[in-house]
PDB file of C-alpha atoms and ligand atoms in Angstrom:
ATOM      1  CA  UNK A 123     -33.235   9.518   1.920  1.00  0.00           C
ATOM      2  CA  UNK A 124     -34.707  12.904   2.549  1.00  0.00           C
ATOM      3  CA  UNK A 125     -32.730  15.525   4.409  1.00  0.00           C
ATOM      4  CA  UNK A 126     -35.882  17.520   5.088  1.00  0.00           C
ATOM      5  CA  UNK A 127     -37.053  14.731   7.411  1.00  0.00           C
ATOM      6  CA  UNK A 128     -34.471  15.539  10.051  1.00  0.00           C
ATOM      7  CA  UNK A 129     -33.100  18.492  11.921  1.00  0.00           C
ATOM      8  CA  UNK A 130     -29.558  19.661  11.313  1.00  0.00           C
ATOM      9  CA  UNK A 131     -27.771  20.312  14.590  1.00  0.00           C
ATOM     10  CA  UNK A 132     -24.512  22.164  15.060  1.00  0.00           C
ATOM     11  CA  UNK A 133     -23.010  21.297  18.423  1.00  0.00           C
ATOM     12  CA  UNK A 134     -19.871  22.757  19.907  1.00  0.00           C
ATOM     13  CA  UNK A 135     -17.668  20.487  21.978  1.00  0.00           C
ATOM     14  CA  UNK A 136     -15.543  22.835  24.045  1.00  0.00           C
ATOM     15  CA  UNK A 137     -13.509  19.919  25.483  1.00  0.00           C
ATOM     16  CA  UNK A 138     -11.269  21.063  28.386  1.00  0.00           C
ATOM     17  CA  UNK A 139     -11.325  24.756  27.529  1.00  0.00           C
ATOM     18  CA  UNK A 140     -12.660  27.986  29.055  1.00  0.00           C
ATOM     19  CA  UNK A 141     -12.757  29.185  32.630  1.00  0.00           C
ATOM     20  CA  UNK A 142     -16.069  30.630  33.789  1.00  0.00           C
ATOM     21  CA  UNK A 143     -15.297  34.259  32.807  1.00  0.00           C
ATOM     22  CA  UNK A 144     -14.033  33.031  29.422  1.00  0.00           C
ATOM     23  CA  UNK A 145     -17.164  30.936  28.961  1.00  0.00           C
ATOM     24  CA  UNK A 146     -19.354  33.913  29.814  1.00  0.00           C
ATOM     25  CA  UNK A 147     -17.586  36.104  27.265  1.00  0.00           C
ATOM     26  CA  UNK A 148     -17.886  33.498  24.502  1.00  0.00           C
ATOM     27  CA  UNK A 149     -21.574  32.817  25.141  1.00  0.00           C
ATOM     28  CA  UNK A 150     -22.430  36.527  25.285  1.00  0.00           C
ATOM     29  CA  UNK A 151     -20.662  37.017  21.973  1.00  0.00           C
ATOM     30  CA  UNK A 152     -22.369  34.012  20.405  1.00  0.00           C
ATOM     31  CA  UNK A 153     -25.950  34.660  21.490  1.00  0.00           C
ATOM     32  CA  UNK A 154     -26.851  37.478  19.081  1.00  0.00           C
ATOM     33  CA  UNK A 155     -24.854  35.910  16.257  1.00  0.00           C
ATOM     34  CA  UNK A 156     -26.800  32.630  16.145  1.00  0.00           C
ATOM     35  CA  UNK A 157     -30.214  33.837  17.262  1.00  0.00           C
ATOM     36  CA  UNK A 158     -31.804  33.397  13.812  1.00  0.00           C
ATOM     37  CA  UNK A 159     -30.329  29.963  13.131  1.00  0.00           C
ATOM     38  CA  UNK A 160     -32.563  27.584  11.200  1.00  0.00           C
ATOM     39  CA  UNK A 161     -30.715  24.591  12.657  1.00  0.00           C
ATOM     40  CA  UNK A 162     -30.350  23.340  16.209  1.00  0.00           C
ATOM     41  CA  UNK A 163     -27.529  25.009  18.150  1.00  0.00           C
ATOM     42  CA  UNK A 164     -25.933  23.234  21.102  1.00  0.00           C
ATOM     43  CA  UNK A 165     -22.874  24.023  23.202  1.00  0.00           C
ATOM     44  CA  UNK A 166     -21.339  21.164  25.177  1.00  0.00           C
ATOM     45  CA  UNK A 167     -19.191  22.642  27.893  1.00  0.00           C
ATOM     46  CA  UNK A 168     -17.058  21.472  30.835  1.00  0.00           C
ATOM     47  CA  UNK A 169     -19.022  20.618  33.993  1.00  0.00           C
ATOM     48  CA  UNK A 170     -17.737  23.778  35.694  1.00  0.00           C
ATOM     49  CA  UNK A 171     -19.344  25.920  32.984  1.00  0.00           C
ATOM     50  CA  UNK A 172     -22.746  24.236  32.890  1.00  0.00           C
ATOM     51  CA  UNK A 173     -24.447  26.534  35.372  1.00  0.00           C
ATOM     52  CA  UNK A 174     -23.040  29.638  33.671  1.00  0.00           C
ATOM     53  CA  UNK A 175     -24.110  28.356  30.250  1.00  0.00           C
ATOM     54  CA  UNK A 176     -27.627  27.457  31.429  1.00  0.00           C
ATOM     55  CA  UNK A 177     -28.055  30.849  33.053  1.00  0.00           C
ATOM     56  CA  UNK A 178     -26.803  32.829  30.058  1.00  0.00           C
ATOM     57  CA  UNK A 179     -28.734  30.863  27.415  1.00  0.00           C
ATOM     58  CA  UNK A 180     -32.105  30.995  29.184  1.00  0.00           C
ATOM     59  CA  UNK A 181     -34.754  32.126  26.675  1.00  0.00           C
ATOM     60  CA  UNK A 182     -32.393  31.777  23.706  1.00  0.00           C
ATOM     61  CA  UNK A 183     -32.155  29.149  20.952  1.00  0.00           C
ATOM     62  CA  UNK A 184     -28.873  27.786  22.339  1.00  0.00           C
ATOM     63  CA  UNK A 185     -29.147  24.429  24.123  1.00  0.00           C
ATOM     64  CA  UNK A 186     -26.606  23.253  26.668  1.00  0.00           C
ATOM     65  CA  UNK A 187     -24.873  19.901  26.868  1.00  0.00           C
ATOM     66  CA  UNK A 188     -22.262  18.150  29.002  1.00  0.00           C
ATOM     67  CA  UNK A 189     -19.293  16.253  27.611  1.00  0.00           C
ATOM     68  CA  UNK A 190     -19.743  12.984  29.502  1.00  0.00           C
ATOM     69  CA  UNK A 191     -21.670  11.387  32.353  1.00  0.00           C
ATOM     70  CA  UNK A 192     -21.257   8.330  34.558  1.00  0.00           C
ATOM     71  CA  UNK A 193     -23.392   5.218  34.100  1.00  0.00           C
ATOM     72  CA  UNK A 194     -24.412   4.734  37.716  1.00  0.00           C
ATOM     73  CA  UNK A 195     -27.297   6.666  39.248  1.00  0.00           C
ATOM     74  CA  UNK A 196     -25.210   7.641  42.286  1.00  0.00           C
ATOM     75  CA  UNK A 197     -22.655   6.138  44.613  1.00  0.00           C
ATOM     76  CA  UNK A 198     -19.002   5.822  45.473  1.00  0.00           C
ATOM     77  CA  UNK A 199     -17.432   7.060  42.212  1.00  0.00           C
ATOM     78  CA  UNK A 200     -15.106   9.836  43.298  1.00  0.00           C
ATOM     79  CA  UNK A 201     -14.807  12.595  40.735  1.00  0.00           C
ATOM     80  CA  UNK A 202     -17.716  11.465  38.562  1.00  0.00           C
ATOM     81  CA  UNK A 203     -20.985  13.166  37.592  1.00  0.00           C
ATOM     82  CA  UNK A 204     -24.267  11.293  37.085  1.00  0.00           C
ATOM     83  CA  UNK A 205     -26.838  11.804  34.350  1.00  0.00           C
ATOM     84  CA  UNK A 206     -29.443  12.675  37.003  1.00  0.00           C
ATOM     85  CA  UNK A 207     -27.219  15.486  38.281  1.00  0.00           C
ATOM     86  CA  UNK A 208     -27.069  16.935  34.771  1.00  0.00           C
ATOM     87  CA  UNK A 209     -30.780  16.533  34.095  1.00  0.00           C
ATOM     88  CA  UNK A 210     -31.701  18.200  37.376  1.00  0.00           C
ATOM     89  CA  UNK A 211     -29.691  21.275  36.394  1.00  0.00           C
ATOM     90  CA  UNK A 212     -31.608  21.611  33.136  1.00  0.00           C
ATOM     91  CA  UNK A 213     -28.863  20.253  30.896  1.00  0.00           C
ATOM     92  CA  UNK A 214     -30.444  18.832  27.731  1.00  0.00           C
ATOM     93  CA  UNK A 215     -27.646  16.998  25.900  1.00  0.00           C
ATOM     94  CA  UNK A 216     -24.648  14.865  26.779  1.00  0.00           C
ATOM     95  CA  UNK A 217     -21.823  13.714  24.522  1.00  0.00           C
ATOM     96  CA  UNK A 218     -21.057  10.028  24.995  1.00  0.00           C
ATOM     97  CA  UNK A 219     -18.268   7.897  23.585  1.00  0.00           C
ATOM     98  CA  UNK A 220     -16.035  10.671  22.307  1.00  0.00           C
ATOM     99  CA  UNK A 221     -12.835   9.233  20.851  1.00  0.00           C
ATOM    100  CA  UNK A 222     -10.750  11.182  23.362  1.00  0.00           C
ATOM    101  CA  UNK A 223     -12.534   9.302  26.128  1.00  0.00           C
ATOM    102  CA  UNK A 224     -12.038   6.017  24.293  1.00  0.00           C
ATOM    103  CA  UNK A 225      -8.373   6.859  23.724  1.00  0.00           C
ATOM    104  CA  UNK A 226      -7.310   8.375  27.069  1.00  0.00           C
ATOM    105  CA  UNK A 227      -9.874   7.271  29.649  1.00  0.00           C
ATOM    106  CA  UNK A 228     -10.494   3.606  28.978  1.00  0.00           C
ATOM    107  CA  UNK A 229     -13.910   4.045  27.404  1.00  0.00           C
ATOM    108  CA  UNK A 230     -15.137   0.843  25.747  1.00  0.00           C
ATOM    109  CA  UNK A 231     -18.180  -0.004  23.632  1.00  0.00           C
ATOM    110  CA  UNK A 232     -19.664  -1.520  26.783  1.00  0.00           C
ATOM    111  CA  UNK A 233     -19.184   1.555  28.983  1.00  0.00           C
ATOM    112  CA  UNK A 234     -20.478   3.722  26.145  1.00  0.00           C
ATOM    113  CA  UNK A 235     -23.647   1.627  26.115  1.00  0.00           C
ATOM    114  CA  UNK A 236     -23.991   1.871  29.907  1.00  0.00           C
ATOM    115  CA  UNK A 237     -23.625   5.656  29.764  1.00  0.00           C
ATOM    116  CA  UNK A 238     -26.141   5.905  26.917  1.00  0.00           C
ATOM    117  CA  UNK A 239     -28.631   3.924  29.017  1.00  0.00           C
ATOM    118  CA  UNK A 240     -28.050   6.116  32.059  1.00  0.00           C
ATOM    119  CA  UNK A 241     -28.434   9.316  30.031  1.00  0.00           C
ATOM    120  CA  UNK A 242     -31.679   8.137  28.418  1.00  0.00           C
ATOM    121  CA  UNK A 243     -33.061   7.000  31.774  1.00  0.00           C
ATOM    122  CA  UNK A 244     -32.370  10.478  33.149  1.00  0.00           C
ATOM    123  CA  UNK A 245     -34.273  12.065  30.251  1.00  0.00           C
ATOM    124  CA  UNK A 246     -31.213  13.492  28.508  1.00  0.00           C
ATOM    125  CA  UNK A 247     -30.537  13.621  24.773  1.00  0.00           C
ATOM    126  CA  UNK A 248     -27.363  11.877  23.671  1.00  0.00           C
ATOM    127  CA  UNK A 249     -24.744  12.844  21.105  1.00  0.00           C
ATOM    128  CA  UNK A 250     -23.175   9.455  20.501  1.00  0.00           C
ATOM    129  CA  UNK A 251     -19.708   9.528  18.922  1.00  0.00           C
ATOM    130  CA  UNK A 252     -18.371   6.784  16.695  1.00  0.00           C
ATOM    131  CA  UNK A 253     -15.343   6.716  14.416  1.00  0.00           C
ATOM    132  CA  UNK A 254     -12.403   4.707  13.173  1.00  0.00           C
ATOM    133  CA  UNK A 255      -8.655   5.094  13.723  1.00  0.00           C
ATOM    134  CA  UNK A 256      -6.381   5.855  10.787  1.00  0.00           C
ATOM    135  CA  UNK A 257      -4.970   2.323  10.682  1.00  0.00           C
ATOM    136  CA  UNK A 258      -8.497   0.910  10.683  1.00  0.00           C
ATOM    137  CA  UNK A 259      -9.420   3.074   7.694  1.00  0.00           C
ATOM    138  CA  UNK A 260      -6.238   2.051   5.926  1.00  0.00           C
ATOM    139  CA  UNK A 261      -7.001  -1.628   6.585  1.00  0.00           C
ATOM    140  CA  UNK A 262     -10.427  -1.132   5.026  1.00  0.00           C
ATOM    141  CA  UNK A 263     -12.467  -1.923   8.150  1.00  0.00           C
ATOM    142  CA  UNK A 264     -14.079   1.491   8.721  1.00  0.00           C
ATOM    143  CA  UNK A 265     -17.607   0.146   8.225  1.00  0.00           C
ATOM    144  CA  UNK A 266     -17.037  -2.834  10.522  1.00  0.00           C
ATOM    145  CA  UNK A 267     -15.666  -0.605  13.299  1.00  0.00           C
ATOM    146  CA  UNK A 268     -18.279   2.116  13.011  1.00  0.00           C
ATOM    147  CA  UNK A 269     -21.076  -0.434  12.622  1.00  0.00           C
ATOM    148  CA  UNK A 270     -19.921  -2.321  15.700  1.00  0.00           C
ATOM    149  CA  UNK A 271     -19.615   0.873  17.777  1.00  0.00           C
ATOM    150  CA  UNK A 272     -23.094   1.963  16.713  1.00  0.00           C
ATOM    151  CA  UNK A 273     -24.757  -1.375  17.402  1.00  0.00           C
ATOM    152  CA  UNK A 274     -23.007  -1.838  20.752  1.00  0.00           C
ATOM    153  CA  UNK A 275     -23.935   1.658  21.918  1.00  0.00           C
ATOM    154  CA  UNK A 276     -27.588   1.151  21.021  1.00  0.00           C
ATOM    155  CA  UNK A 277     -28.029  -2.187  22.823  1.00  0.00           C
ATOM    156  CA  UNK A 278     -31.209  -2.021  24.884  1.00  0.00           C
ATOM    157  CA  UNK A 279     -32.285   1.332  23.386  1.00  0.00           C
ATOM    158  CA  UNK A 280     -35.956   1.295  22.356  1.00  0.00           C
ATOM    159  CA  UNK A 281     -37.304   2.758  19.114  1.00  0.00           C
ATOM    160  CA  UNK A 282     -38.973   5.504  21.121  1.00  0.00           C
ATOM    161  CA  UNK A 283     -35.723   6.362  22.919  1.00  0.00           C
ATOM    162  CA  UNK A 284     -33.839   6.480  19.626  1.00  0.00           C
ATOM    163  CA  UNK A 285     -35.568   9.813  19.011  1.00  0.00           C
ATOM    164  CA  UNK A 286     -33.330  11.294  21.720  1.00  0.00           C
ATOM    165  CA  UNK A 287     -30.106  10.109  20.112  1.00  0.00           C
ATOM    166  CA  UNK A 288     -27.953  11.983  17.636  1.00  0.00           C
ATOM    167  CA  UNK A 289     -24.980  10.130  16.176  1.00  0.00           C
ATOM    168  CA  UNK A 290     -21.761  11.992  15.419  1.00  0.00           C
ATOM    169  CA  UNK A 291     -19.399  10.294  12.995  1.00  0.00           C
ATOM    170  CA  UNK A 292     -15.944  11.454  14.035  1.00  0.00           C
ATOM    171  CA  UNK A 293     -13.049   9.750  12.268  1.00  0.00           C
ATOM    172  CA  UNK A 294     -10.318   9.784  14.909  1.00  0.00           C
ATOM    173  CA  UNK A 295      -7.646  10.756  12.376  1.00  0.00           C
ATOM    174  CA  UNK A 296      -9.545  13.944  11.565  1.00  0.00           C
ATOM    175  CA  UNK A 297      -9.956  15.217  15.127  1.00  0.00           C
ATOM    176  CA  UNK A 298      -7.857  18.229  16.003  1.00  0.00           C
ATOM    177  CA  UNK A 299      -5.450  17.351  13.201  1.00  0.00           C
ATOM    178  CA  UNK A 300      -6.638  19.820  10.593  1.00  0.00           C
ATOM    179  CA  UNK A 301      -7.167  16.754   8.358  1.00  0.00           C
ATOM    180  CA  UNK A 302     -10.829  16.692   7.433  1.00  0.00           C
ATOM    181  CA  UNK A 303     -12.541  13.742   5.858  1.00  0.00           C
ATOM    182  CA  UNK A 304     -13.525  14.687   2.341  1.00  0.00           C
ATOM    183  CA  UNK A 305     -17.188  15.511   1.946  1.00  0.00           C
ATOM    184  CA  UNK A 306     -17.593  12.204   0.082  1.00  0.00           C
ATOM    185  CA  UNK A 307     -15.887  10.190   2.860  1.00  0.00           C
ATOM    186  CA  UNK A 308     -18.050  11.850   5.514  1.00  0.00           C
ATOM    187  CA  UNK A 309     -21.205  11.238   3.537  1.00  0.00           C
ATOM    188  CA  UNK A 310     -20.300   7.646   2.777  1.00  0.00           C
ATOM    189  CA  UNK A 311     -19.832   6.684   6.445  1.00  0.00           C
ATOM    190  CA  UNK A 312     -22.818   8.737   7.610  1.00  0.00           C
ATOM    191  CA  UNK A 313     -24.900   6.919   5.015  1.00  0.00           C
ATOM    192  CA  UNK A 314     -23.548   3.582   6.209  1.00  0.00           C
ATOM    193  CA  UNK A 315     -24.473   4.430   9.821  1.00  0.00           C
ATOM    194  CA  UNK A 316     -27.998   5.205   8.614  1.00  0.00           C
ATOM    195  CA  UNK A 317     -28.233   1.762   7.002  1.00  0.00           C
ATOM    196  CA  UNK A 318     -27.126   0.178  10.309  1.00  0.00           C
ATOM    197  CA  UNK A 319     -29.818   2.134  12.169  1.00  0.00           C
ATOM    198  CA  UNK A 320     -32.370   1.171   9.496  1.00  0.00           C
ATOM    199  CA  UNK A 321     -31.614  -2.523  10.005  1.00  0.00           C
ATOM    200  CA  UNK A 322     -32.125  -2.165  13.754  1.00  0.00           C
ATOM    201  CA  UNK A 323     -35.079   0.239  13.887  1.00  0.00           C
ATOM    202  CA  UNK A 324     -36.538   0.461  10.378  1.00  0.00           C
ATOM    203  CA  UNK A 325     -36.078   2.900   7.532  1.00  0.00           C
ATOM    204  CA  UNK A 326     -38.383   5.620   8.861  1.00  0.00           C
ATOM    205  CA  UNK A 327     -36.454   5.851  12.142  1.00  0.00           C
ATOM    206  CA  UNK A 328     -33.161   5.938  10.247  1.00  0.00           C
ATOM    207  CA  UNK A 329     -34.409   8.610   7.854  1.00  0.00           C
ATOM    208  CA  UNK A 330     -35.455  10.764  10.786  1.00  0.00           C
ATOM    209  CA  UNK A 331     -32.175  10.455  12.651  1.00  0.00           C
ATOM    210  CA  UNK A 332     -29.721  13.339  12.843  1.00  0.00           C
ATOM    211  CA  UNK A 333     -26.236  12.067  11.951  1.00  0.00           C
ATOM    212  CA  UNK A 334     -23.504  14.669  12.300  1.00  0.00           C
ATOM    213  CA  UNK A 335     -19.947  14.764  11.061  1.00  0.00           C
ATOM    214  CA  UNK A 336     -17.119  15.903  13.337  1.00  0.00           C
ATOM    215  CA  UNK A 337     -13.382  16.296  12.850  1.00  0.00           C
ATOM    216  CA  UNK A 338     -11.725  19.562  11.860  1.00  0.00           C
ATOM    217  CA  UNK A 339     -14.971  21.035  10.573  1.00  0.00           C
ATOM    218  CA  UNK A 340     -14.404  24.752  10.278  1.00  0.00           C
ATOM    219  CA  UNK A 341     -15.691  27.973   8.739  1.00  0.00           C
ATOM    220  CA  UNK A 342     -14.003  27.135   5.428  1.00  0.00           C
ATOM    221  CA  UNK A 343     -15.060  23.520   4.850  1.00  0.00           C
ATOM    222  CA  UNK A 344     -18.481  23.523   6.568  1.00  0.00           C
ATOM    223  CA  UNK A 345     -20.456  24.438   3.446  1.00  0.00           C
ATOM    224  CA  UNK A 346     -19.237  21.485   1.437  1.00  0.00           C
ATOM    225  CA  UNK A 347     -19.568  18.963   4.275  1.00  0.00           C
ATOM    226  CA  UNK A 348     -23.028  20.125   5.302  1.00  0.00           C
ATOM    227  CA  UNK A 349     -24.300  20.068   1.715  1.00  0.00           C
ATOM    228  CA  UNK A 350     -23.949  16.268   1.685  1.00  0.00           C
ATOM    229  CA  UNK A 351     -27.278  14.399   1.805  1.00  0.00           C
ATOM    230  CA  UNK A 352     -26.385  12.311   4.868  1.00  0.00           C
ATOM    231  CA  UNK A 353     -24.511  14.957   6.870  1.00  0.00           C
ATOM    232  CA  UNK A 354     -27.043  16.527   9.235  1.00  0.00           C
ATOM    233  CA  UNK A 355     -24.894  19.004  11.064  1.00  0.00           C
ATOM    234  CA  UNK A 356     -21.614  18.843  12.888  1.00  0.00           C
ATOM    235  CA  UNK A 357     -19.858  18.294  16.180  1.00  0.00           C
ATOM    236  CA  UNK A 358     -17.309  21.062  16.318  1.00  0.00           C
ATOM    237  CA  UNK A 359     -14.206  21.166  18.504  1.00  0.00           C
ATOM    238  CA  UNK A 360     -11.639  23.900  17.898  1.00  0.00           C
ATOM    239  CA  UNK A 361     -13.868  26.122  15.751  1.00  0.00           C
ATOM    240  CA  UNK A 362     -16.568  26.175  18.459  1.00  0.00           C
ATOM    241  CA  UNK A 363     -14.249  28.221  20.664  1.00  0.00           C
ATOM    242  CA  UNK A 364     -14.464  31.216  18.329  1.00  0.00           C
ATOM    243  CA  UNK A 365     -17.909  32.800  18.016  1.00  0.00           C
ATOM    244  CA  UNK A 366     -17.504  34.048  14.413  1.00  0.00           C
ATOM    245  CA  UNK A 367     -16.236  30.668  13.172  1.00  0.00           C
ATOM    246  CA  UNK A 368     -18.952  28.726  14.997  1.00  0.00           C
ATOM    247  CA  UNK A 369     -21.550  31.134  13.602  1.00  0.00           C
ATOM    248  CA  UNK A 370     -20.324  30.612  10.043  1.00  0.00           C
ATOM    249  CA  UNK A 371     -20.837  26.862  10.517  1.00  0.00           C
ATOM    250  CA  UNK A 372     -24.304  27.438  12.027  1.00  0.00           C
ATOM    251  CA  UNK A 373     -25.170  29.604   9.015  1.00  0.00           C
ATOM    252  CA  UNK A 374     -23.940  26.927   6.637  1.00  0.00           C
ATOM    253  CA  UNK A 375     -26.247  24.397   8.322  1.00  0.00           C
ATOM    254  CA  UNK A 376     -29.157  26.857   8.194  1.00  0.00           C
ATOM    255  CA  UNK A 377     -29.196  26.989   4.384  1.00  0.00           C
TER     256      UNK A 377
HETATM  257  P1  13P B1560     -11.994  19.421  16.097  1.00  0.00           P
HETATM  258  O1  13P B1560     -13.117  20.153  15.429  1.00  0.00           O
HETATM  259  O2  13P B1560     -11.130  20.292  16.952  1.00  0.00           O
HETATM  260  O3  13P B1560     -11.219  18.580  15.129  1.00  0.00           O
HETATM  261  O4  13P B1560     -12.691  18.390  17.117  1.00  0.00           O
HETATM  262  C1  13P B1560     -13.707  17.607  16.669  1.00  0.00           C
HETATM  263  C2  13P B1560     -14.291  16.925  17.829  1.00  0.00           C
HETATM  264  O5  13P B1560     -13.669  16.072  18.439  1.00  0.00           O
HETATM  265  C3  13P B1560     -15.634  17.311  18.244  1.00  0.00           C
HETATM  266  O6  13P B1560     -16.113  16.453  19.210  1.00  0.00           O
END
């Protein structure tokens, strides 16, 4: 395993936060702070902020992502947004399979896979989220759950397309709870995910894949988490809403 083979990416997941003026203020504050980052920097924002984010980040090192997309190309799906609509705007990334979507919006391994397919077909890059519930960890089935989620999401994804997928390991019990996985726990599951990818696509593909950790990563614990050999960046919720905190995490990943 060689960390130098892959790019560390710090991605913010703003979730359902920030009106357009608030988004503008945060991005303007962030731009100069992260301009020298040695890692990838992505902000995944609500649909209503995509145009603002794309406009304000033009010519900078900040990439823009959405937080979800529908699996159909178009059609009668009131309230939904297609991957083609995002790609046409210039959006580069899309988060798929976030645990909040699995938990509150009926997302299943099958719909995650359909969305992944749609996003790849539209030319987008995917941040694919996997992670176990607390009771699953306590029962000792973390690897089974995370392995199953990973394999199901990647059904029908070619080796070439895998290059446009980043996996984010987000233990559900660590999201927004202030309870972070220990650096060892994060590394252990990230490493396991890499072995699953290696079995499907070969060791070289697995070694080149960016696998992030997400779940209460913040300015204080980022250093330790990001120093782990299999933790290639982070998917950041709460701390991505504050430019100085997000920047500290970006700096930690740039070391
Ligand atoms: P928090 O960083 O707020 O725990 O959220 C993590 C997350 O869900 C990122 O997608």
